[in-house]
CSV table of C-alpha atoms and ligand atoms in Angstrom, one decimal:
chain,number,residue,atom,x,y,z
A,815,MET,CA,-1.4,53.6,274.4
A,816,THR,CA,0.1,56.6,273.8
A,817,GLN,CA,0.7,59.6,276.0
A,818,LYS,CA,-3.1,61.5,274.5
A,819,ASP,CA,-4.9,57.9,275.1
A,820,LEU,CA,-3.6,57.3,278.3
A,821,TRP,CA,-4.6,60.7,279.3
A,822,ILE,CA,-8.3,60.4,277.7
A,823,SER,CA,-9.0,57.1,279.2
A,824,ALA,CA,-7.7,59.3,282.4
A,825,LEU,CA,-10.2,61.7,282.0
A,826,ARG,CA,-12.6,59.7,281.0
A,827,ARG,CA,-12.7,58.3,284.5
A,828,ILE,CA,-12.6,61.1,286.1
A,829,HIS,CA,-15.4,63.0,284.6
A,830,PRO,CA,-18.3,60.9,286.3
A,831,THR,CA,-17.0,62.3,289.7
A,832,ILE,CA,-17.2,66.0,289.2
A,833,GLN,CA,-19.8,68.5,288.4
A,834,LYS,CA,-19.7,68.7,283.9
A,835,ASN,CA,-19.0,72.4,283.9
A,836,SER,CA,-16.2,71.9,286.0
A,837,PHE,CA,-14.8,69.2,284.3
A,838,ILE,CA,-15.0,71.3,281.0
A,839,THR,CA,-13.5,74.0,282.6
A,840,TRP,CA,-10.8,72.9,284.1
A,841,PHE,CA,-9.1,69.7,282.3
A,842,ASN,CA,-9.9,71.6,278.7
A,843,ASN,CA,-6.3,72.2,277.1
A,844,THR,CA,-4.8,69.6,279.4
A,845,ALA,CA,-2.2,67.1,277.9
A,846,ILE,CA,0.3,64.4,279.3
A,847,LEU,CA,3.8,66.1,278.2
A,848,GLU,CA,5.8,63.7,279.0
A,849,ARG,CA,6.4,60.6,281.7
A,850,LYS,CA,9.6,60.8,283.6
A,851,GLY,CA,9.8,56.7,284.8
A,852,ASP,CA,7.3,56.9,287.1
A,853,ILE,CA,6.6,60.5,287.4
A,854,VAL,CA,3.8,61.8,284.5
A,855,VAL,CA,4.2,65.2,283.6
A,856,ILE,CA,0.9,67.1,282.9
A,857,GLY,CA,0.5,70.4,281.3
A,858,VAL,CA,-2.0,72.7,281.6
A,859,PRO,CA,-3.1,76.1,280.1
A,860,SER,CA,-2.7,78.5,282.5
A,861,ALA,CA,-1.3,79.5,286.0
A,862,TYR,CA,-4.9,79.6,287.1
A,863,VAL,CA,-6.0,76.2,286.0
A,864,ASP,CA,-2.7,75.1,287.6
A,865,ILE,CA,-3.9,76.2,291.0
A,866,TRP,CA,-7.1,74.5,290.6
A,867,ILE,CA,-5.8,71.1,289.5
A,868,ARG,CA,-3.5,70.9,292.2
A,869,ASP,CA,-5.6,71.5,294.5
A,870,LYS,CA,-8.7,70.1,293.8
A,871,TYR,CA,-8.2,67.3,291.2
A,872,LYS,CA,-4.6,65.9,292.1
A,873,LEU,CA,-5.7,62.9,294.0
A,874,LYS,CA,-8.4,62.1,291.5
A,875,ILE,CA,-5.7,62.5,288.5
A,876,ILE,CA,-3.3,60.1,290.3
A,877,GLN,CA,-5.8,57.5,291.3
A,878,ALA,CA,-7.5,57.7,287.4
A,879,LEU,CA,-3.5,57.1,286.3
A,880,GLN,CA,-2.9,54.3,288.1
A,881,GLU,CA,-5.7,52.3,287.7
A,882,LEU,CA,-4.5,52.4,284.3
A,883,ASP,CA,-1.3,52.0,284.8
A,884,SER,CA,0.3,50.8,287.8
A,885,GLY,CA,3.6,51.7,287.2
A,886,ILE,CA,2.6,55.3,287.8
A,887,SER,CA,3.7,56.6,291.4
A,888,GLY,CA,3.1,60.6,291.1
A,889,ILE,CA,2.2,63.5,288.9
A,890,GLU,CA,3.6,67.0,288.1
A,891,PHE,CA,2.3,69.9,286.4
A,892,GLU,CA,3.5,72.7,284.4
A,893,VAL,CA,1.9,75.3,282.8
A,894,HIS,CA,2.6,75.8,279.1
A,895,GLN,CA,0.4,78.5,277.5
A,896,ARG,CA,1.1,77.3,274.0
A,897,LEU,CA,-1.5,74.5,275.4
A,898,GLY,CA,-4.6,77.4,275.6
A,899,VAL,CA,-3.8,78.9,271.6
A,900,LYS,CA,-6.7,77.8,270.0
A,901,GLU,CA,-4.3,76.1,266.7
A,902,ASN,CA,-2.8,73.9,269.0
A,903,ASN,CA,-4.1,70.5,269.1
A,904,GLU,CA,-2.0,69.1,271.8
A,905,GLY,CA,-4.7,69.7,274.8
A,906,VAL,CA,-8.0,67.7,275.2
A,907,ASP,CA,-11.3,69.2,273.9
A,908,THR,CA,-13.1,68.3,277.2
A,909,LYS,CA,-16.3,70.0,275.4
A,910,SER,CA,-16.4,67.0,272.5
A,911,LEU,CA,-15.4,64.7,275.3
A,912,VAL,CA,-18.1,65.3,277.7
A,913,ALA,CA,-20.7,65.3,274.7
A,914,VAL,CA,-19.3,61.7,273.0
A,915,GLU,CA,-19.8,60.5,277.1
A,916,SER,CA,-23.1,61.5,277.3
A,917,GLU,CA,-24.2,60.5,274.0
A,918,LYS,CA,-23.8,57.2,275.2
A,919,LYS,CA,-25.2,57.6,278.5
A,920,VAL,CA,-28.2,59.1,277.2
A,921,ARG,CA,-28.7,56.2,274.7
A,922,LYS,CA,-28.4,53.7,277.5
A,923,VAL,CA,-31.2,55.2,279.6
A,924,ARG,CA,-33.8,55.8,277.1
A,925,ASN,CA,-33.6,51.9,276.2
A,926,VAL,CA,-35.5,51.9,279.5
A,927,ASN,CA,-37.7,54.5,279.0
A,928,GLU,CA,-38.7,54.1,275.5
A,929,VAL,CA,-40.3,50.7,276.4
A,930,ASN,CA,-42.6,52.5,278.8
A,931,VAL,CA,-43.3,55.7,276.8
A,932,MET,CA,-43.8,53.6,273.7
A,933,LYS,CA,-46.0,51.5,275.7
A,934,GLY,CA,-48.2,54.3,276.7
A,935,LYS,CA,-47.9,56.4,273.1
A,936,ASP,CA,-49.5,52.8,271.3
A,937,LYS,CA,-52.8,53.6,273.2
A,938,GLY,CA,-52.8,57.1,272.4
A,939,HIS,CA,-50.8,58.8,275.5
A,940,VAL,CA,-48.0,59.2,277.1
A,941,SER,CA,-46.8,57.7,280.4
A,942,SER,CA,-44.3,57.9,282.9
A,943,GLN,CA,-42.4,61.5,283.9
A,944,MET,CA,-38.6,61.9,283.9
A,945,LEU,CA,-36.7,61.0,286.3
A,946,ASN,CA,-34.2,63.8,287.5
A,947,ASP,CA,-30.8,61.4,288.5
A,948,ARG,CA,-29.6,65.0,290.5
A,949,TYR,CA,-31.8,63.4,293.2
A,950,ASN,CA,-30.4,60.8,294.9
A,951,LEU,CA,-30.0,59.4,298.5
A,952,HIS,CA,-26.5,60.0,298.5
A,953,ASN,CA,-26.5,64.0,298.3
A,954,PHE,CA,-29.3,64.2,300.7
A,955,ILE,CA,-27.7,66.0,303.8
A,956,ILE,CA,-29.2,64.0,306.9
A,957,GLY,CA,-29.6,66.1,310.0
A,958,LYS,CA,-31.7,65.3,312.9
A,959,ASP,CA,-34.9,66.5,311.4
A,960,ASN,CA,-34.7,64.4,308.5
A,961,ARG,CA,-33.1,61.1,309.4
A,962,LEU,CA,-36.3,59.0,309.7
A,963,PRO,CA,-37.2,60.2,306.2
A,964,HIS,CA,-34.3,59.7,305.2
A,965,ALA,CA,-33.5,56.0,306.6
A,966,ALA,CA,-37.3,55.2,305.5
A,967,CYS,CA,-35.9,55.8,301.8
A,968,GLN,CA,-33.2,54.0,301.6
A,969,ALA,CA,-34.9,50.5,303.0
A,970,VAL,CA,-37.6,51.4,300.5
A,971,ALA,CA,-34.8,51.6,298.0
A,972,ASP,CA,-33.1,48.4,299.3
A,973,ALA,CA,-36.4,46.4,299.5
A,974,PRO,CA,-39.2,47.5,297.8
A,975,GLY,CA,-42.5,46.5,298.4
A,976,GLY,CA,-41.4,45.4,301.7
A,977,VAL,CA,-42.7,46.8,305.2
A,978,TYR,CA,-43.0,50.7,304.5
A,979,ASN,CA,-45.6,50.6,302.0
A,980,PRO,CA,-46.5,52.6,301.0
A,981,LEU,CA,-44.1,55.1,302.2
A,982,TYR,CA,-45.5,58.5,303.0
A,983,ILE,CA,-43.3,61.6,303.4
A,984,TYR,CA,-45.0,64.9,304.0
A,985,GLY,CA,-43.3,68.5,304.8
A,986,GLY,CA,-43.4,72.0,304.0
A,987,VAL,CA,-42.6,73.4,300.8
A,988,GLY,CA,-38.6,73.4,299.5
A,989,LEU,CA,-37.7,70.6,302.4
A,990,GLY,CA,-36.6,67.7,300.0
A,991,LYS,CA,-40.0,66.0,299.0
A,992,THR,CA,-39.3,65.7,295.3
A,993,HIS,CA,-35.8,65.0,296.0
A,994,LEU,CA,-36.4,61.7,298.1
A,995,ILE,CA,-39.1,60.4,296.2
A,996,GLN,CA,-36.9,60.6,292.9
A,997,ALA,CA,-34.0,59.4,295.0
A,998,VAL,CA,-35.7,56.1,295.7
A,999,GLY,CA,-36.9,55.7,291.7
A,1000,ASN,CA,-33.2,56.3,290.9
A,1001,GLU,CA,-31.8,54.3,293.7
A,1002,ILE,CA,-34.4,51.1,292.7
A,1003,LEU,CA,-33.4,51.2,289.0
A,1004,LYS,CA,-29.6,51.4,290.0
A,1005,ASN,CA,-30.2,48.3,292.3
A,1006,TYR,CA,-32.9,46.8,290.3
A,1007,PRO,CA,-32.6,47.6,286.6
A,1008,GLU,CA,-35.4,45.5,285.5
A,1009,LYS,CA,-38.1,47.2,287.6
A,1010,ILE,CA,-40.4,49.5,286.1
A,1011,VAL,CA,-40.4,52.7,288.2
A,1012,LYS,CA,-43.2,55.4,287.1
A,1013,TYR,CA,-42.7,58.8,288.8
A,1014,ILE,CA,-45.9,61.4,288.4
A,1015,THR,CA,-46.9,64.6,289.7
A,1016,ALA,CA,-50.1,64.3,291.4
A,1017,GLU,CA,-51.2,67.0,289.4
A,1018,ARG,CA,-49.7,65.3,286.2
A,1019,PHE,CA,-51.9,62.2,287.0
A,1020,VAL,CA,-55.1,64.7,287.0
A,1021,THR,CA,-54.2,65.7,283.9
A,1022,GLU,CA,-54.2,62.3,282.4
A,1023,VAL,CA,-57.2,61.3,284.0
A,1024,VAL,CA,-59.3,64.1,282.6
A,1025,ASP,CA,-57.6,63.0,279.5
A,1026,ALA,CA,-58.5,59.8,279.5
A,1027,ILE,CA,-62.1,60.4,280.2
A,1028,GLY,CA,-62.3,62.4,277.3
A,1029,LYS,CA,-60.7,60.8,274.9
A,1030,ARG,CA,-62.2,57.8,276.3
A,1031,TYR,CA,-59.5,55.5,276.5
A,1032,MET,CA,-59.8,55.0,280.3
A,1033,LYS,CA,-59.3,51.0,280.2
A,1034,SER,CA,-55.7,51.3,278.7
A,1035,PHE,CA,-55.1,54.2,281.2
A,1036,LYS,CA,-55.7,51.7,283.9
A,1037,ALA,CA,-54.1,49.2,282.8
A,1038,GLN,CA,-50.9,51.8,282.1
A,1039,TYR,CA,-50.9,52.2,285.7
A,1040,ARG,CA,-51.2,48.6,287.4
A,1041,ASN,CA,-47.9,47.3,285.5
A,1042,VAL,CA,-45.5,49.2,287.2
A,1043,ASP,CA,-43.3,47.5,289.9
A,1044,VAL,CA,-42.8,51.1,291.8
A,1045,PHE,CA,-45.3,54.1,292.0
A,1046,LEU,CA,-44.0,57.5,292.9
A,1047,VAL,CA,-46.8,60.1,293.1
A,1048,ASP,CA,-45.7,63.4,294.2
A,1049,ASP,CA,-47.7,66.5,295.7
A,1050,ILE,CA,-50.5,64.2,296.1
A,1051,GLN,CA,-52.6,67.1,298.2
A,1052,PHE,CA,-53.3,68.1,294.4
A,1053,PHE,CA,-56.1,65.7,294.2
A,1054,ALA,CA,-58.1,67.3,296.8
A,1055,ARG,CA,-62.0,67.5,295.6
A,1056,LYS,CA,-60.8,65.8,292.4
A,1057,ASP,CA,-63.0,62.9,292.7
A,1058,SER,CA,-62.7,60.7,289.2
A,1059,SER,CA,-59.0,61.1,290.1
A,1060,GLN,CA,-59.1,59.8,293.2
A,1061,GLN,CA,-61.1,56.7,292.5
A,1062,GLU,CA,-58.6,56.2,289.9
A,1063,LEU,CA,-55.8,56.3,292.2
A,1064,PHE,CA,-58.0,54.4,294.7
A,1065,HIS,CA,-58.0,51.2,292.0
A,1066,THR,CA,-54.7,51.8,291.2
A,1067,PHE,CA,-53.4,51.9,294.8
A,1068,ASN,CA,-55.4,48.7,296.0
A,1069,GLU,CA,-54.3,46.7,292.8
A,1070,LEU,CA,-50.6,47.4,293.1
A,1071,HIS,CA,-50.4,47.0,297.1
A,1072,ASP,CA,-52.2,43.8,296.8
A,1073,ASN,CA,-49.5,42.7,294.7
A,1074,ASN,CA,-46.6,44.0,296.6
A,1075,LYS,CA,-45.6,47.0,294.2
A,1076,GLN,CA,-44.0,49.8,296.1
A,1077,ILE,CA,-45.9,52.7,296.5
A,1078,VAL,CA,-44.1,56.1,297.7
A,1079,LEU,CA,-46.3,59.4,298.0
A,1080,THR,CA,-45.6,62.7,298.9
A,1081,SER,CA,-47.4,65.7,300.4
A,1082,ASP,CA,-47.4,68.9,302.1
A,1083,ARG,CA,-49.4,67.8,304.9
A,1084,SER,CA,-50.3,64.4,307.2
A,1085,PRO,CA,-52.6,61.9,306.0
A,1086,SER,CA,-55.0,63.1,308.0
A,1087,ASP,CA,-54.8,66.3,307.5
A,1088,LEU,CA,-55.6,65.8,303.7
A,1089,ASP,CA,-58.6,68.1,303.2
A,1090,GLY,CA,-61.4,67.3,300.4
A,1091,LEU,CA,-59.9,63.5,300.2
A,1092,ASP,CA,-61.8,60.5,300.5
A,1093,VAL,CA,-61.4,58.7,303.9
A,1094,ARG,CA,-60.8,55.2,302.3
A,1095,LEU,CA,-58.1,56.7,300.1
A,1096,LYS,CA,-56.7,58.8,303.7
A,1097,SER,CA,-56.6,55.5,306.0
A,1098,ARG,CA,-55.1,53.9,302.9
A,1099,PHE,CA,-51.9,56.6,303.0
A,1100,GLY,CA,-51.6,56.1,306.3
A,1101,MET,CA,-51.3,52.1,306.8
A,1102,GLY,CA,-47.5,51.8,305.7
A,1103,MET,CA,-44.4,54.1,307.3
A,1104,VAL,CA,-45.7,57.9,307.5
A,1105,VAL,CA,-42.9,60.4,307.8
A,1106,GLU,CA,-42.3,64.1,308.6
A,1107,LEU,CA,-39.7,66.3,306.9
A,1108,LEU,CA,-39.1,69.2,309.0
A,1109,ALA,CA,-37.1,72.7,308.3
A,1110,PRO,CA,-33.3,71.8,308.8
A,1111,ASP,CA,-31.9,73.2,311.9
A,1112,PHE,CA,-28.9,75.8,312.0
A,1113,GLU,CA,-26.3,72.9,311.6
A,1114,THR,CA,-28.2,71.0,309.2
A,1115,ARG,CA,-28.3,74.4,307.2
A,1116,MET,CA,-24.6,74.6,307.7
A,1117,ALA,CA,-24.3,71.1,306.4
A,1118,ILE,CA,-26.2,71.7,303.8
A,1119,LEU,CA,-24.5,75.0,303.0
A,1120,ARG,CA,-20.5,72.9,303.1
A,1121,GLN,CA,-22.1,70.6,300.7
A,1122,LYS,CA,-23.6,72.3,297.8
A,1123,SER,CA,-20.7,74.9,298.1
A,1124,GLN,CA,-18.8,72.2,297.2
A,1125,GLU,CA,-20.9,71.1,294.4
A,1126,PHE,CA,-20.6,74.5,293.1
A,1127,GLU,CA,-16.8,74.3,293.9
A,1128,VAL,CA,-16.5,77.6,295.9
A,1129,LEU,CA,-14.8,78.1,298.9
A,1130,LEU,CA,-17.0,80.3,301.4
A,1131,ASP,CA,-15.7,82.0,304.4
A,1132,PRO,CA,-17.0,80.3,307.5
A,1133,GLU,CA,-18.2,83.6,308.6
A,1134,ILE,CA,-20.1,83.5,305.2
A,1135,THR,CA,-21.9,79.9,305.7
A,1136,ASP,CA,-22.7,81.2,309.1
A,1137,PHE,CA,-24.2,84.5,308.3
A,1138,ILE,CA,-26.5,82.7,305.8
A,1139,SER,CA,-27.5,79.9,307.6
A,1140,ASN,CA,-28.5,82.4,310.8
A,1141,ASN,CA,-30.8,84.6,308.1
A,1142,VAL,CA,-32.1,81.9,305.6
A,1143,ILE,CA,-33.8,79.9,308.2
A,1144,GLY,CA,-37.2,78.9,305.8
A,1145,SER,CA,-36.6,75.9,303.5
A,1146,VAL,CA,-33.8,74.4,301.6
A,1147,ARG,CA,-34.6,75.5,298.4
A,1148,GLU,CA,-34.3,79.0,299.8
A,1149,LEU,CA,-31.0,78.2,300.9
A,1150,GLU,CA,-29.9,76.9,297.9
A,1151,GLY,CA,-31.5,80.2,296.0
A,1152,VAL,CA,-29.1,82.6,298.1
A,1153,LEU,CA,-26.2,80.2,297.8
A,1154,ARG,CA,-26.6,80.2,293.7
A,1155,GLN,CA,-26.9,83.7,293.6
A,1156,VAL,CA,-23.8,84.4,296.1
A,1157,VAL,CA,-21.8,82.1,293.9
A,1158,ALA,CA,-22.9,83.5,290.6
A,1159,GLU,CA,-22.2,86.9,291.5
A,1160,SER,CA,-18.8,86.3,293.0
A,1161,GLN,CA,-17.9,84.2,289.8
A,1162,LEU,CA,-19.5,87.2,287.4
A,1163,SER,CA,-17.6,89.5,289.1
A,1164,ASP,CA,-14.6,88.0,290.6
A,1165,ARG,CA,-15.2,88.9,293.9
A,1166,VAL,CA,-15.5,87.2,297.4
A,1167,PRO,CA,-18.6,87.3,298.7
A,1168,THR,CA,-18.6,89.5,302.0
A,1169,ILE,CA,-21.1,89.8,304.6
A,1170,LYS,CA,-21.9,92.8,303.0
A,1171,SER,CA,-23.0,91.6,299.6
A,1172,VAL,CA,-24.4,88.7,300.9
A,1173,ALA,CA,-26.9,90.7,303.1
A,1174,GLU,CA,-27.9,92.4,300.0
A,1175,ILE,CA,-29.0,89.3,298.1
A,1176,VAL,CA,-30.5,87.9,301.0
A,1177,ARG,CA,-32.6,91.2,301.0
A,1178,ARG,CA,-33.3,91.2,297.5
A,1179,LEU,CA,-34.8,87.6,297.5
A,1180,ASN,CA,-37.1,88.4,300.5
A,1181,LYS,CA,-37.4,91.9,301.1
A,1182,ALA,CA,-39.9,91.2,304.2
A,1183,GLN,CA,-36.6,89.7,305.5
A,1184,LYS,CA,-34.7,90.8,308.6
A,1185,ILE,CA,-31.2,90.5,308.5
A,1186,ILE,CA,-29.2,89.5,311.7
A,1187,GLY,CA,-25.5,90.1,312.0
A,1188,TYR,CA,-25.5,93.1,309.5
A,1189,ASP,CA,-27.2,96.6,309.5
A,1190,LEU,CA,-28.0,97.4,305.7
A,1191,VAL,CA,-28.8,100.8,305.2
A,1192,GLU,CA,-31.1,101.2,302.2
A,1193,GLY,CA,-29.6,102.7,299.1
A,1194,ASP,CA,-26.2,102.4,300.8
A,1195,GLY,CA,-23.8,104.0,298.6
A,1196,ALA,CA,-20.9,104.9,300.9
A,1197,CYS,CA,-17.8,105.2,299.4
A,1198,ALA,CA,-14.2,105.6,300.7
A,1199,LYS,CA,-13.4,109.4,300.1
A,1200,ASN,CA,-9.7,109.5,301.5
A,1201,GLY,CA,-6.9,107.3,302.7
A,1202,GLN,CA,-8.5,106.8,306.2
A,1203,ASP,CA,-11.5,105.2,304.6
A,1204,VAL,CA,-9.8,102.9,302.3
A,1205,MET,CA,-7.6,102.0,305.6
A,1206,LYS,CA,-10.2,100.7,307.7
A,1207,ILE,CA,-12.0,99.0,304.7
A,1208,VAL,CA,-8.7,97.0,304.5
A,1209,SER,CA,-8.2,96.9,307.8
A,1210,GLU,CA,-11.4,94.9,308.2
A,1211,TYR,CA,-10.9,92.8,305.0
A,1212,TYR,CA,-7.8,91.2,306.4
A,1213,LYS,CA,-8.9,91.4,310.1
A,1214,VAL,CA,-5.6,93.4,311.2
A,1215,SER,CA,-6.1,96.8,313.0
A,1216,VAL,CA,-5.2,100.3,311.4
A,1217,GLY,CA,-2.3,100.5,313.5
A,1218,ASP,CA,-0.6,97.2,311.8
A,1219,LEU,CA,-1.2,98.9,308.6
A,1220,THR,CA,0.6,102.2,309.4
A,1221,GLY,CA,3.0,100.1,311.7
A,1222,LYS,CA,6.3,98.8,310.8
A,1223,ASP,CA,5.8,95.2,311.1
A,1224,ARG,CA,7.2,93.5,307.9
A,1225,HIS,CA,5.4,90.3,308.4
A,1226,LYS,CA,3.9,89.1,305.2
A,1227,GLU,CA,0.2,89.5,306.9
A,1228,TYR,CA,0.8,93.0,307.3
A,1229,MET,CA,2.9,93.8,304.5
A,1230,VAL,CA,0.7,92.6,301.5
A,1231,PRO,CA,-2.5,94.5,302.9
A,1232,ARG,CA,-0.2,97.5,303.7
A,1233,GLN,CA,0.9,98.2,300.5
A,1234,LEU,CA,-2.6,96.9,299.0
A,1235,ALA,CA,-4.2,99.9,300.9
A,1236,MET,CA,-1.3,102.4,299.4
A,1237,TYR,CA,-1.9,101.2,295.8
A,1238,LEU,CA,-6.1,101.6,296.1
A,1239,ILE,CA,-5.3,105.4,297.6
A,1240,LYS,CA,-2.8,105.8,294.6
A,1241,ASN,CA,-4.9,104.5,292.1
A,1242,GLU,CA,-8.2,105.2,293.1
A,1243,LEU,CA,-8.3,108.3,295.1
A,1244,ASP,CA,-5.4,109.5,293.2
A,1245,GLU,CA,-3.2,110.7,296.5
A,1246,SER,CA,0.2,112.1,295.9
A,1247,TYR,CA,2.8,109.6,297.2
A,1248,GLU,CA,4.1,112.3,299.7
A,1249,LYS,CA,0.8,112.3,301.3
A,1250,ILE,CA,0.0,108.9,301.2
A,1251,GLY,CA,3.7,108.4,302.9
A,1252,GLY,CA,2.9,110.6,305.5
A,1253,GLU,CA,-0.8,108.7,306.0
A,1254,PHE,CA,1.4,105.7,306.9
A,1255,GLY,CA,3.4,106.6,309.7
A,1256,GLY,CA,5.5,109.1,308.0
A,1257,ARG,CA,7.4,107.0,305.3
A,1258,ASN,CA,9.5,108.3,302.3
A,1259,HIS,CA,7.4,108.5,299.0
A,1260,THR,CA,9.9,106.2,297.5
A,1261,THR,CA,8.9,103.2,300.0
A,1262,VAL,CA,5.1,104.2,298.9
A,1263,MET,CA,6.5,104.3,295.1
A,1264,HIS,CA,8.1,100.6,295.6
A,1265,ALA,CA,5.0,99.4,297.2
A,1266,CYS,CA,2.7,100.3,294.7
A,1267,SER,CA,4.8,99.0,291.9
A,1268,ARG,CA,5.2,95.5,293.6
A,1269,THR,CA,1.1,95.6,294.5
A,1270,ALA,CA,1.1,96.1,290.8
A,1271,LYS,CA,2.9,93.4,289.7
A,1272,ARG,CA,1.5,90.9,291.9
A,1273,LEU,CA,-2.1,91.7,290.5
A,1274,ARG,CA,-0.9,90.5,287.3
A,1275,LYS,CA,-0.7,87.3,288.4
A,1276,ASP,CA,-1.9,86.6,292.1
A,1277,ILE,CA,-5.6,85.6,291.8
A,1278,ARG,CA,-5.7,85.4,295.2
A,1279,LEU,CA,-4.8,89.2,295.8
A,1280,ILE,CA,-7.0,89.9,292.3
A,1281,ARG,CA,-9.7,89.1,293.8
A,1282,ASP,CA,-8.9,90.5,297.4
A,1283,ALA,CA,-8.6,94.2,295.8
A,1284,ASN,CA,-12.0,93.7,293.5
A,1285,THR,CA,-13.9,93.2,297.1
A,1286,ILE,CA,-12.2,95.9,299.0
A,1287,LYS,CA,-12.8,98.0,295.9
A,1288,ARG,CA,-16.6,97.2,296.3
A,1289,GLU,CA,-16.8,97.8,299.7
A,1290,MET,CA,-14.9,101.1,298.6
A,1291,GLY,CA,-18.3,101.6,296.7
A,1292,LEU,CA,-16.5,101.8,293.4
B,1845,ADP,P1,-40.2,69.8,297.8
B,1845,ADP,O1,-40.0,68.9,296.8
B,1845,ADP,O2,-40.2,69.4,299.2
B,1845,ADP,O3,-40.9,71.1,297.7
B,1845,ADP,P2,-37.6,69.7,297.0
B,1845,ADP,O4,-37.6,68.4,297.2
B,1845,ADP,O5,-37.7,70.1,295.6
B,1845,ADP,O6,-38.6,70.2,297.9
B,1845,ADP,O7,-36.2,70.6,297.6
B,1845,ADP,C1,-35.9,71.9,297.3
B,1845,ADP,C2,-34.3,71.8,296.6
B,1845,ADP,O8,-33.7,71.6,297.7
B,1845,ADP,C3,-33.9,70.7,295.6
B,1845,ADP,O9,-32.9,71.3,295.2
B,1845,ADP,C4,-33.1,70.0,296.9
B,1845,ADP,O10,-32.1,68.7,296.1
B,1845,ADP,C5,-32.7,70.5,297.8
B,1845,ADP,N1,-32.6,69.6,299.2
B,1845,ADP,C6,-34.1,69.6,299.9
B,1845,ADP,N2,-33.3,68.9,300.8
B,1845,ADP,C7,-32.6,68.9,300.9
B,1845,ADP,C8,-31.3,67.8,301.6
B,1845,ADP,N3,-31.2,67.1,302.7
B,1845,ADP,N4,-30.0,67.7,301.2
B,1845,ADP,C9,-29.5,68.5,299.9
B,1845,ADP,N5,-30.3,68.7,299.4
B,1845,ADP,C10,-31.9,69.0,299.7
B,1846,MG,MG1,-41.9,69.1,295.5
């Protein structure tokens, strides 16, 4: 096996275990450069990639390589900018690699569904809605408010058609009903690939019934639903006052249930609270297992944020997750929405999220929201006007005192902020070196010059510092 083949095989193993976009970004133009005994040297195109790969994927890379060649015991990284050059074909093109892989995957899945869809088409209508494989039981965070629904789904997925039939899940908007019901479908298909799983929203079911009546293919419509092994119906509150659809559902339900086929239903309310539904249906819905999803409590919200930020591959300060968990208390969907915005904004502008920026996002997404833990002044266009303002912002950002900034302590945790503050005052406010020296405890102007040039140099390659500076600049109102 050539080094390139080895690397491609390793990447094929790594690819399914991380998010597609991250995979494309971080592994693009990487290569195995050489083998030094049992050590493999991996080339990466930039220092930035180097830091990320080392930090997040080193273990995965070693594991993948060892699975392919047990003689490998470790890896090293080297940055070679030539790998990033377009004409250089040394590195792997992750985009085409992913394209090839997903082509394979799609084909495999389609075969199963094709049968299903074609059956329907022959009779003049399309059947199953697709399951989204993003939803599974492993990435559903369990807290004390959703432990039971999750466990019930797991039980159903392990043994469909067993005692929990039907499984009825209810709860408010955005609490994970669709996630769970689809996860059951995905899990069953994984455990029992031969089973026919049908997922449909109530809304879609109603449309199909109306269509079938209009076009007179009711008989084949009925037949279509009777041969499934697992029947998943999402948002059944939508059946309210749709009488012929209810009737159709009733017959389908009975037949499937009599044949021990698994049925899972979701709704925004409990069976007995379903208005406009036939009492016979209500009583059938309640005859298996009924579980309620509740809004996540603080700890669960924290756990969800932690997991989702891992999925998005960002590192959030605990202070920030804490702030979001305190302020976004409605549903998981809202929580996800805020997090998505926070991540997008920080990635687009290469800034670290701050309480202030997150508070602004929360406010933007929900105008009525009271913000806890931050005073958001409307139209807050605060900007730093002088050296004192900058020092205050820098000291708050780095959690050191202004005295530490102007003081003499040469430890890194004070030096870096001190020099950055001088640099920003010089570059953004254009104060003289002498004046800055005076503000920083009567330092000589050459000391300030030195601090500025050192910071400028570090800002060319220190990603962390670049981000810090960007964030502070925003706080300065720039
Ligand atoms: P519903 O159908 O109840 O309105 P969804 O299932 O669409 O809610 O959930 C909204 C979003 O929140 C989805 O992206 C889902 O993946 C996510 N979500 C909900 N609950 C959880 C949980 N416990 N763990 C992880 N993600 C969750
Ligand atoms: Mg839903």
